[in-house]
Structure formats: structure tokens, C-alpha cells
Amino acid sequence: MTFSVRLKGEQTAMAVAHEMPLLDDEGRVMAVRCPSAGCGAVVDLISGRLDGHIVRGQECRMSGVRVVVSEE
């Protein structure tokens, strides 16, 4: 499973999920592991964006970024 994330003003980054993301009853991705270095939190996807989350006492820079998930 791979997913891409795009921060505002930056190129799309690809990340590989080594574990299956959390899926709902209809097979839609509900949560993925944050690809930010040093974070790795399991984060809910809200309308295709990573939900806000905290790493080392501060909001993770990946909070709110758009995520596209695909199988590979």
C-alpha cells in the first residue's frame, strides 16, 4: 500500500505503508500511519486529509495535508 501526501507549496511525497491501513465497512481508508520523520502516529483521515495530531508536544507538520491512498 502506498500513499502520497502534499504539503502546500511542496511536491507530492510518496510513503509506503508496511501495514494495512484501517478501513471502514465499505473499504474506505479511515486512518494511516503519519509519514513524517519522527512521528509515525496512526492518524484519522478526515475528508481525505490527515487529522491534526501532536508529535513531541507540537502539532505535526503533516496535520491537515491531503492524502491519496492506493494499492501497489
PDB file of C-alpha atoms in Angstrom:
ATOM      1  CA  MET A   1       0.000   0.000   0.000  1.00  0.00           C
ATOM      2  CA  THR A   2       1.380   3.416  -0.901  1.00  0.00           C
ATOM      3  CA  PHE A   3       0.035   6.859  -0.262  1.00  0.00           C
ATOM      4  CA  SER A   4       1.053  10.318  -1.336  1.00  0.00           C
ATOM      5  CA  VAL A   5       0.899  13.499   0.676  1.00  0.00           C
ATOM      6  CA  ARG A   6       1.242  17.079  -0.495  1.00  0.00           C
ATOM      7  CA  LEU A   7       2.157  19.979   1.732  1.00  0.00           C
ATOM      8  CA  LYS A   8       1.146  23.414   0.493  1.00  0.00           C
ATOM      9  CA  GLY A   9       3.798  24.725  -1.898  1.00  0.00           C
ATOM     10  CA  GLU A  10       5.747  21.457  -1.982  1.00  0.00           C
ATOM     11  CA  GLN A  11       5.952  18.477  -4.303  1.00  0.00           C
ATOM     12  CA  THR A  12       3.949  15.344  -3.590  1.00  0.00           C
ATOM     13  CA  ALA A  13       5.769  12.882  -1.312  1.00  0.00           C
ATOM     14  CA  MET A  14       5.154   9.151  -1.546  1.00  0.00           C
ATOM     15  CA  ALA A  15       5.103   6.936   1.532  1.00  0.00           C
ATOM     16  CA  VAL A  16       4.780   3.171   1.830  1.00  0.00           C
ATOM     17  CA  ALA A  17       2.508   1.721   4.499  1.00  0.00           C
ATOM     18  CA  HIS A  18       4.035  -1.562   5.637  1.00  0.00           C
ATOM     19  CA  GLU A  19       0.858  -2.451   7.422  1.00  0.00           C
ATOM     20  CA  MET A  20      -2.715  -2.388   6.266  1.00  0.00           C
ATOM     21  CA  PRO A  21      -4.430   0.942   6.934  1.00  0.00           C
ATOM     22  CA  LEU A  22      -7.646   0.979   8.951  1.00  0.00           C
ATOM     23  CA  LEU A  23     -10.660   0.514   6.662  1.00  0.00           C
ATOM     24  CA  ASP A  24     -14.370   1.123   7.196  1.00  0.00           C
ATOM     25  CA  ASP A  25     -17.133  -1.353   6.288  1.00  0.00           C
ATOM     26  CA  GLU A  26     -17.137  -0.104   2.674  1.00  0.00           C
ATOM     27  CA  GLY A  27     -13.361  -0.488   2.226  1.00  0.00           C
ATOM     28  CA  ARG A  28     -12.542   3.223   2.507  1.00  0.00           C
ATOM     29  CA  VAL A  29      -9.352   4.141   4.348  1.00  0.00           C
ATOM     30  CA  MET A  30     -10.131   5.607   7.787  1.00  0.00           C
ATOM     31  CA  ALA A  31      -6.585   6.051   9.170  1.00  0.00           C
ATOM     32  CA  VAL A  32      -2.938   5.701   8.141  1.00  0.00           C
ATOM     33  CA  ARG A  33       0.398   5.979   9.904  1.00  0.00           C
ATOM     34  CA  CYS A  34       1.811   9.521   9.583  1.00  0.00           C
ATOM     35  CA  PRO A  35       4.783   9.539   7.158  1.00  0.00           C
ATOM     36  CA  SER A  36       6.527  12.452   8.877  1.00  0.00           C
ATOM     37  CA  ALA A  37      10.026  11.583  10.122  1.00  0.00           C
ATOM     38  CA  GLY A  38       9.933  11.140  13.879  1.00  0.00           C
ATOM     39  CA  CYS A  39       6.134  10.951  14.103  1.00  0.00           C
ATOM     40  CA  GLY A  40       4.605   7.681  12.909  1.00  0.00           C
ATOM     41  CA  ALA A  41       1.303   8.205  14.750  1.00  0.00           C
ATOM     42  CA  VAL A  42      -1.784   6.407  13.449  1.00  0.00           C
ATOM     43  CA  VAL A  43      -3.910   9.321  12.243  1.00  0.00           C
ATOM     44  CA  ASP A  44      -7.562   9.507  11.161  1.00  0.00           C
ATOM     45  CA  LEU A  45      -8.318  10.692   7.640  1.00  0.00           C
ATOM     46  CA  ILE A  46     -10.964  13.430   7.640  1.00  0.00           C
ATOM     47  CA  SER A  47     -12.275  14.273   4.148  1.00  0.00           C
ATOM     48  CA  GLY A  48      -9.053  12.938   2.612  1.00  0.00           C
ATOM     49  CA  ARG A  49      -6.746  14.882   4.939  1.00  0.00           C
ATOM     50  CA  LEU A  50      -4.663  13.796   7.931  1.00  0.00           C
ATOM     51  CA  ASP A  51      -6.385  14.830  11.133  1.00  0.00           C
ATOM     52  CA  GLY A  52      -4.485  17.216  13.409  1.00  0.00           C
ATOM     53  CA  HIS A  53      -2.112  15.388  15.732  1.00  0.00           C
ATOM     54  CA  ILE A  54       0.736  16.123  18.134  1.00  0.00           C
ATOM     55  CA  VAL A  55       4.380  14.980  17.963  1.00  0.00           C
ATOM     56  CA  ARG A  56       6.924  15.962  20.627  1.00  0.00           C
ATOM     57  CA  GLY A  57       4.480  18.406  22.192  1.00  0.00           C
ATOM     58  CA  GLN A  58       3.778  20.336  18.964  1.00  0.00           C
ATOM     59  CA  GLU A  59       1.303  19.950  16.142  1.00  0.00           C
ATOM     60  CA  CYS A  60       2.800  17.681  13.474  1.00  0.00           C
ATOM     61  CA  ARG A  61       3.594  19.494  10.207  1.00  0.00           C
ATOM     62  CA  MET A  62       1.583  16.816   8.374  1.00  0.00           C
ATOM     63  CA  SER A  63      -1.640  17.775  10.179  1.00  0.00           C
ATOM     64  CA  GLY A  64      -4.262  18.696   7.599  1.00  0.00           C
ATOM     65  CA  VAL A  65      -2.322  17.619   4.482  1.00  0.00           C
ATOM     66  CA  ARG A  66      -4.194  15.866   1.675  1.00  0.00           C
ATOM     67  CA  VAL A  67      -3.593  12.105   1.406  1.00  0.00           C
ATOM     68  CA  VAL A  68      -4.179   9.847  -1.602  1.00  0.00           C
ATOM     69  CA  VAL A  69      -4.098   6.108  -0.872  1.00  0.00           C
ATOM     70  CA  SER A  70      -3.539   3.400  -3.494  1.00  0.00           C
ATOM     71  CA  GLU A  71      -2.726  -0.299  -3.511  1.00  0.00           C
ATOM     72  CA  GLU A  72       0.554  -1.453  -5.036  1.00  0.00           C
TER      73      GLU A  72
END
